[in-house]
Amino acid sequence: MNKAIIKCPHCGKSNRVPAAADGRPRCGNCHRELPWVVEAGDDDFSVIAEQPGVPVLVDFWAVWCGPCRMVSPVLDQLAHERAGRIKLVKVDVDHSPQLSARFGIQAVPTLMVIIDGKIVARQAGAAPAPVLRTWLEEALNEEA
């Protein structure tokens, strides 16, 4: 399973963060919670995104998609703002046709919030940062 290198926003130390793990990632140096941003595909999505634990924000995207490139930094920012509270999982639809079919992805970007293996919110298309922030907060609050 892949590990992402995440730079701690508090102390600047680089940390290897596994795509799937029990608990929530913490910095090895300052021990504060880290943003959890990973990639998943057909073979490892269920282990990475659907296991109970932290809520997951899934970004179905494509390299050729202009709106996806506009939304991606906003999603990264949301993951940083909510370090320890959410996991951002990015799925490249061109490399994950089974997931695209399973979830009926017809437009990119498509975003979903999964909590304990259940989809609690879904949105297709790009939206401005304030709209995405409100959408995510509402999805997280509904399940709280």
PDB file of C-alpha atoms in Angstrom:
ATOM      1  CA  MET A   1       0.000   0.000   0.000  1.00  0.00           C
ATOM      2  CA  ASN A   2       1.290   3.443  -0.889  1.00  0.00           C
ATOM      3  CA  LYS A   3       2.430   6.016   1.611  1.00  0.00           C
ATOM      4  CA  ALA A   4       2.142   9.742   1.052  1.00  0.00           C
ATOM      5  CA  ILE A   5       4.755  12.231   2.216  1.00  0.00           C
ATOM      6  CA  ILE A   6       2.969  14.953   4.179  1.00  0.00           C
ATOM      7  CA  LYS A   7       4.770  18.055   5.438  1.00  0.00           C
ATOM      8  CA  CYS A   8       3.573  18.977   8.929  1.00  0.00           C
ATOM      9  CA  PRO A   9       1.890  22.393   8.779  1.00  0.00           C
ATOM     10  CA  HIS A  10       2.975  23.054  12.380  1.00  0.00           C
ATOM     11  CA  CYS A  11       6.685  22.160  12.493  1.00  0.00           C
ATOM     12  CA  GLY A  12       7.583  21.587   8.830  1.00  0.00           C
ATOM     13  CA  LYS A  13       8.840  17.997   9.248  1.00  0.00           C
ATOM     14  CA  SER A  14       8.064  15.538   6.447  1.00  0.00           C
ATOM     15  CA  ASN A  15       6.124  12.451   7.527  1.00  0.00           C
ATOM     16  CA  ARG A  16       5.276   9.202   5.725  1.00  0.00           C
ATOM     17  CA  VAL A  17       1.546   8.696   6.051  1.00  0.00           C
ATOM     18  CA  PRO A  18       0.001   5.356   5.036  1.00  0.00           C
ATOM     19  CA  ALA A  19      -3.039   5.391   2.772  1.00  0.00           C
ATOM     20  CA  ALA A  20      -4.894   3.141   5.225  1.00  0.00           C
ATOM     21  CA  ALA A  21      -4.331   2.877   8.968  1.00  0.00           C
ATOM     22  CA  ASP A  22      -6.118   2.661  12.273  1.00  0.00           C
ATOM     23  CA  GLY A  23      -6.426   5.994  14.005  1.00  0.00           C
ATOM     24  CA  ARG A  24      -5.344   9.297  12.511  1.00  0.00           C
ATOM     25  CA  PRO A  25      -1.904  10.384  11.341  1.00  0.00           C
ATOM     26  CA  ARG A  26       0.228  12.482  13.662  1.00  0.00           C
ATOM     27  CA  CYS A  27       3.543  14.196  13.103  1.00  0.00           C
ATOM     28  CA  GLY A  28       6.486  12.119  14.324  1.00  0.00           C
ATOM     29  CA  ASN A  29       8.178  15.293  15.535  1.00  0.00           C
ATOM     30  CA  CYS A  30       5.559  17.558  17.163  1.00  0.00           C
ATOM     31  CA  HIS A  31       2.795  14.907  17.502  1.00  0.00           C
ATOM     32  CA  ARG A  32       0.065  17.191  16.121  1.00  0.00           C
ATOM     33  CA  GLU A  33      -2.528  15.823  13.714  1.00  0.00           C
ATOM     34  CA  LEU A  34      -1.563  15.805  10.043  1.00  0.00           C
ATOM     35  CA  PRO A  35      -3.725  16.406   6.991  1.00  0.00           C
ATOM     36  CA  TRP A  36      -4.489  13.012   5.434  1.00  0.00           C
ATOM     37  CA  VAL A  37      -4.371  13.229   1.633  1.00  0.00           C
ATOM     38  CA  VAL A  38      -3.969   9.977  -0.321  1.00  0.00           C
ATOM     39  CA  GLU A  39      -4.738   8.368  -3.659  1.00  0.00           C
ATOM     40  CA  ALA A  40      -6.846   5.265  -4.216  1.00  0.00           C
ATOM     41  CA  GLY A  41      -7.876   3.100  -7.144  1.00  0.00           C
ATOM     42  CA  ASP A  42      -9.917   0.049  -8.067  1.00  0.00           C
ATOM     43  CA  ASP A  43      -7.753  -2.353  -6.051  1.00  0.00           C
ATOM     44  CA  ASP A  44      -7.439  -0.485  -2.753  1.00  0.00           C
ATOM     45  CA  PHE A  45     -10.418   1.896  -2.488  1.00  0.00           C
ATOM     46  CA  SER A  46     -12.418  -0.228  -0.051  1.00  0.00           C
ATOM     47  CA  VAL A  47      -9.499  -0.471   2.385  1.00  0.00           C
ATOM     48  CA  ILE A  48      -8.555   3.204   2.070  1.00  0.00           C
ATOM     49  CA  ALA A  49     -11.958   4.909   1.938  1.00  0.00           C
ATOM     50  CA  GLU A  50     -14.684   2.624   3.248  1.00  0.00           C
ATOM     51  CA  GLN A  51     -13.344   1.369   6.572  1.00  0.00           C
ATOM     52  CA  PRO A  52     -14.876   2.823   9.736  1.00  0.00           C
ATOM     53  CA  GLY A  53     -12.985   5.665  11.313  1.00  0.00           C
ATOM     54  CA  VAL A  54     -12.426   9.173  10.063  1.00  0.00           C
ATOM     55  CA  PRO A  55     -14.914  10.673   7.530  1.00  0.00           C
ATOM     56  CA  VAL A  56     -13.621  10.534   3.952  1.00  0.00           C
ATOM     57  CA  LEU A  57     -13.906  13.203   1.269  1.00  0.00           C
ATOM     58  CA  VAL A  58     -13.533  11.455  -2.103  1.00  0.00           C
ATOM     59  CA  ASP A  59     -12.487  13.426  -5.177  1.00  0.00           C
ATOM     60  CA  PHE A  60     -13.164  11.669  -8.485  1.00  0.00           C
ATOM     61  CA  TRP A  61     -11.023  13.607 -10.967  1.00  0.00           C
ATOM     62  CA  ALA A  62      -9.109  13.343 -14.251  1.00  0.00           C
ATOM     63  CA  VAL A  63      -5.797  14.799 -15.426  1.00  0.00           C
ATOM     64  CA  TRP A  64      -7.401  16.362 -18.515  1.00  0.00           C
ATOM     65  CA  CYS A  65     -10.191  18.067 -16.503  1.00  0.00           C
ATOM     66  CA  GLY A  66      -9.767  21.840 -16.073  1.00  0.00           C
ATOM     67  CA  PRO A  67     -12.410  22.198 -13.333  1.00  0.00           C
ATOM     68  CA  CYS A  68     -10.713  19.339 -11.438  1.00  0.00           C
ATOM     69  CA  ARG A  69      -7.468  21.333 -11.397  1.00  0.00           C
ATOM     70  CA  MET A  70      -9.372  24.334 -10.017  1.00  0.00           C
ATOM     71  CA  VAL A  71     -11.088  22.328  -7.260  1.00  0.00           C
ATOM     72  CA  SER A  72      -8.039  20.287  -6.190  1.00  0.00           C
ATOM     73  CA  PRO A  73      -6.258  23.084  -4.244  1.00  0.00           C
ATOM     74  CA  VAL A  74      -9.508  23.910  -2.452  1.00  0.00           C
ATOM     75  CA  LEU A  75      -9.908  20.268  -1.380  1.00  0.00           C
ATOM     76  CA  ASP A  76      -6.286  20.170  -0.207  1.00  0.00           C
ATOM     77  CA  GLN A  77      -6.950  23.312   1.845  1.00  0.00           C
ATOM     78  CA  LEU A  78     -10.061  21.753   3.378  1.00  0.00           C
ATOM     79  CA  ALA A  79      -8.035  18.653   4.307  1.00  0.00           C
ATOM     80  CA  HIS A  80      -5.398  20.867   5.949  1.00  0.00           C
ATOM     81  CA  GLU A  81      -8.010  22.904   7.821  1.00  0.00           C
ATOM     82  CA  ARG A  82      -9.634  19.716   9.096  1.00  0.00           C
ATOM     83  CA  ALA A  83      -6.476  17.722   9.875  1.00  0.00           C
ATOM     84  CA  GLY A  84      -7.468  14.778  12.040  1.00  0.00           C
ATOM     85  CA  ARG A  85     -11.150  15.212  11.188  1.00  0.00           C
ATOM     86  CA  ILE A  86     -11.257  14.067   7.538  1.00  0.00           C
ATOM     87  CA  LYS A  87      -9.270  12.054   5.021  1.00  0.00           C
ATOM     88  CA  LEU A  88      -9.077  13.281   1.414  1.00  0.00           C
ATOM     89  CA  VAL A  89      -8.970  10.405  -1.073  1.00  0.00           C
ATOM     90  CA  LYS A  90      -8.270  11.233  -4.705  1.00  0.00           C
ATOM     91  CA  VAL A  91      -9.422   8.815  -7.418  1.00  0.00           C
ATOM     92  CA  ASP A  92      -8.264   9.268 -11.027  1.00  0.00           C
ATOM     93  CA  VAL A  93     -11.269   8.079 -13.051  1.00  0.00           C
ATOM     94  CA  ASP A  94      -9.103   7.178 -16.053  1.00  0.00           C
ATOM     95  CA  HIS A  95      -7.147   4.683 -13.930  1.00  0.00           C
ATOM     96  CA  SER A  96     -10.146   3.420 -11.934  1.00  0.00           C
ATOM     97  CA  PRO A  97     -12.896   2.365 -14.356  1.00  0.00           C
ATOM     98  CA  GLN A  98     -14.471  -0.100 -11.898  1.00  0.00           C
ATOM     99  CA  LEU A  99     -14.939   2.606  -9.256  1.00  0.00           C
ATOM    100  CA  SER A 100     -16.277   5.018 -11.857  1.00  0.00           C
ATOM    101  CA  ALA A 101     -18.867   2.422 -12.894  1.00  0.00           C
ATOM    102  CA  ARG A 102     -19.676   1.395  -9.312  1.00  0.00           C
ATOM    103  CA  PHE A 103     -20.447   4.969  -8.251  1.00  0.00           C
ATOM    104  CA  GLY A 104     -21.988   6.035 -11.586  1.00  0.00           C
ATOM    105  CA  ILE A 105     -19.461   8.803 -12.174  1.00  0.00           C
ATOM    106  CA  GLN A 106     -20.589  10.687 -15.273  1.00  0.00           C
ATOM    107  CA  ALA A 107     -18.940  14.056 -14.637  1.00  0.00           C
ATOM    108  CA  VAL A 108     -15.680  15.128 -13.077  1.00  0.00           C
ATOM    109  CA  PRO A 109     -15.033  16.371 -10.601  1.00  0.00           C
ATOM    110  CA  THR A 110     -17.506  14.399  -8.511  1.00  0.00           C
ATOM    111  CA  LEU A 111     -17.145  14.662  -4.748  1.00  0.00           C
ATOM    112  CA  MET A 112     -18.532  12.337  -2.089  1.00  0.00           C
ATOM    113  CA  VAL A 113     -18.398  12.217   1.681  1.00  0.00           C
ATOM    114  CA  ILE A 114     -18.251   8.695   3.096  1.00  0.00           C
ATOM    115  CA  ILE A 115     -18.745   8.063   6.795  1.00  0.00           C
ATOM    116  CA  ASP A 116     -18.428   4.518   8.136  1.00  0.00           C
ATOM    117  CA  GLY A 117     -18.731   3.116   4.614  1.00  0.00           C
ATOM    118  CA  LYS A 118     -21.915   5.042   3.732  1.00  0.00           C
ATOM    119  CA  ILE A 119     -22.198   7.892   1.233  1.00  0.00           C
ATOM    120  CA  VAL A 120     -23.725  10.818   3.134  1.00  0.00           C
ATOM    121  CA  ALA A 121     -23.222  13.545   0.507  1.00  0.00           C
ATOM    122  CA  ARG A 122     -22.444  13.753  -3.198  1.00  0.00           C
ATOM    123  CA  GLN A 123     -21.815  16.649  -5.562  1.00  0.00           C
ATOM    124  CA  ALA A 124     -20.885  16.750  -9.246  1.00  0.00           C
ATOM    125  CA  GLY A 125     -19.067  19.650 -10.862  1.00  0.00           C
ATOM    126  CA  ALA A 126     -16.759  22.383  -9.660  1.00  0.00           C
ATOM    127  CA  ALA A 127     -17.900  24.886  -7.077  1.00  0.00           C
ATOM    128  CA  PRO A 128     -16.251  27.895  -5.411  1.00  0.00           C
ATOM    129  CA  ALA A 129     -14.344  27.363  -2.161  1.00  0.00           C
ATOM    130  CA  PRO A 130     -17.067  28.806   0.141  1.00  0.00           C
ATOM    131  CA  VAL A 131     -19.691  26.522  -1.419  1.00  0.00           C
ATOM    132  CA  LEU A 132     -17.475  23.437  -1.035  1.00  0.00           C
ATOM    133  CA  ARG A 133     -16.606  24.370   2.553  1.00  0.00           C
ATOM    134  CA  THR A 134     -20.318  24.739   3.454  1.00  0.00           C
ATOM    135  CA  TRP A 135     -21.229  21.505   1.633  1.00  0.00           C
ATOM    136  CA  LEU A 136     -18.531  19.568   3.510  1.00  0.00           C
ATOM    137  CA  GLU A 137     -19.457  21.037   6.899  1.00  0.00           C
ATOM    138  CA  GLU A 138     -23.147  20.230   6.365  1.00  0.00           C
ATOM    139  CA  ALA A 139     -22.278  16.639   5.415  1.00  0.00           C
ATOM    140  CA  LEU A 140     -20.058  16.222   8.478  1.00  0.00           C
ATOM    141  CA  ASN A 141     -22.597  17.826  10.816  1.00  0.00           C
ATOM    142  CA  GLU A 142     -25.485  15.662   9.563  1.00  0.00           C
ATOM    143  CA  GLU A 143     -23.665  12.546  10.684  1.00  0.00           C
ATOM    144  CA  ALA A 144     -22.312  13.979  13.952  1.00  0.00           C
TER     145      ALA A 144
END
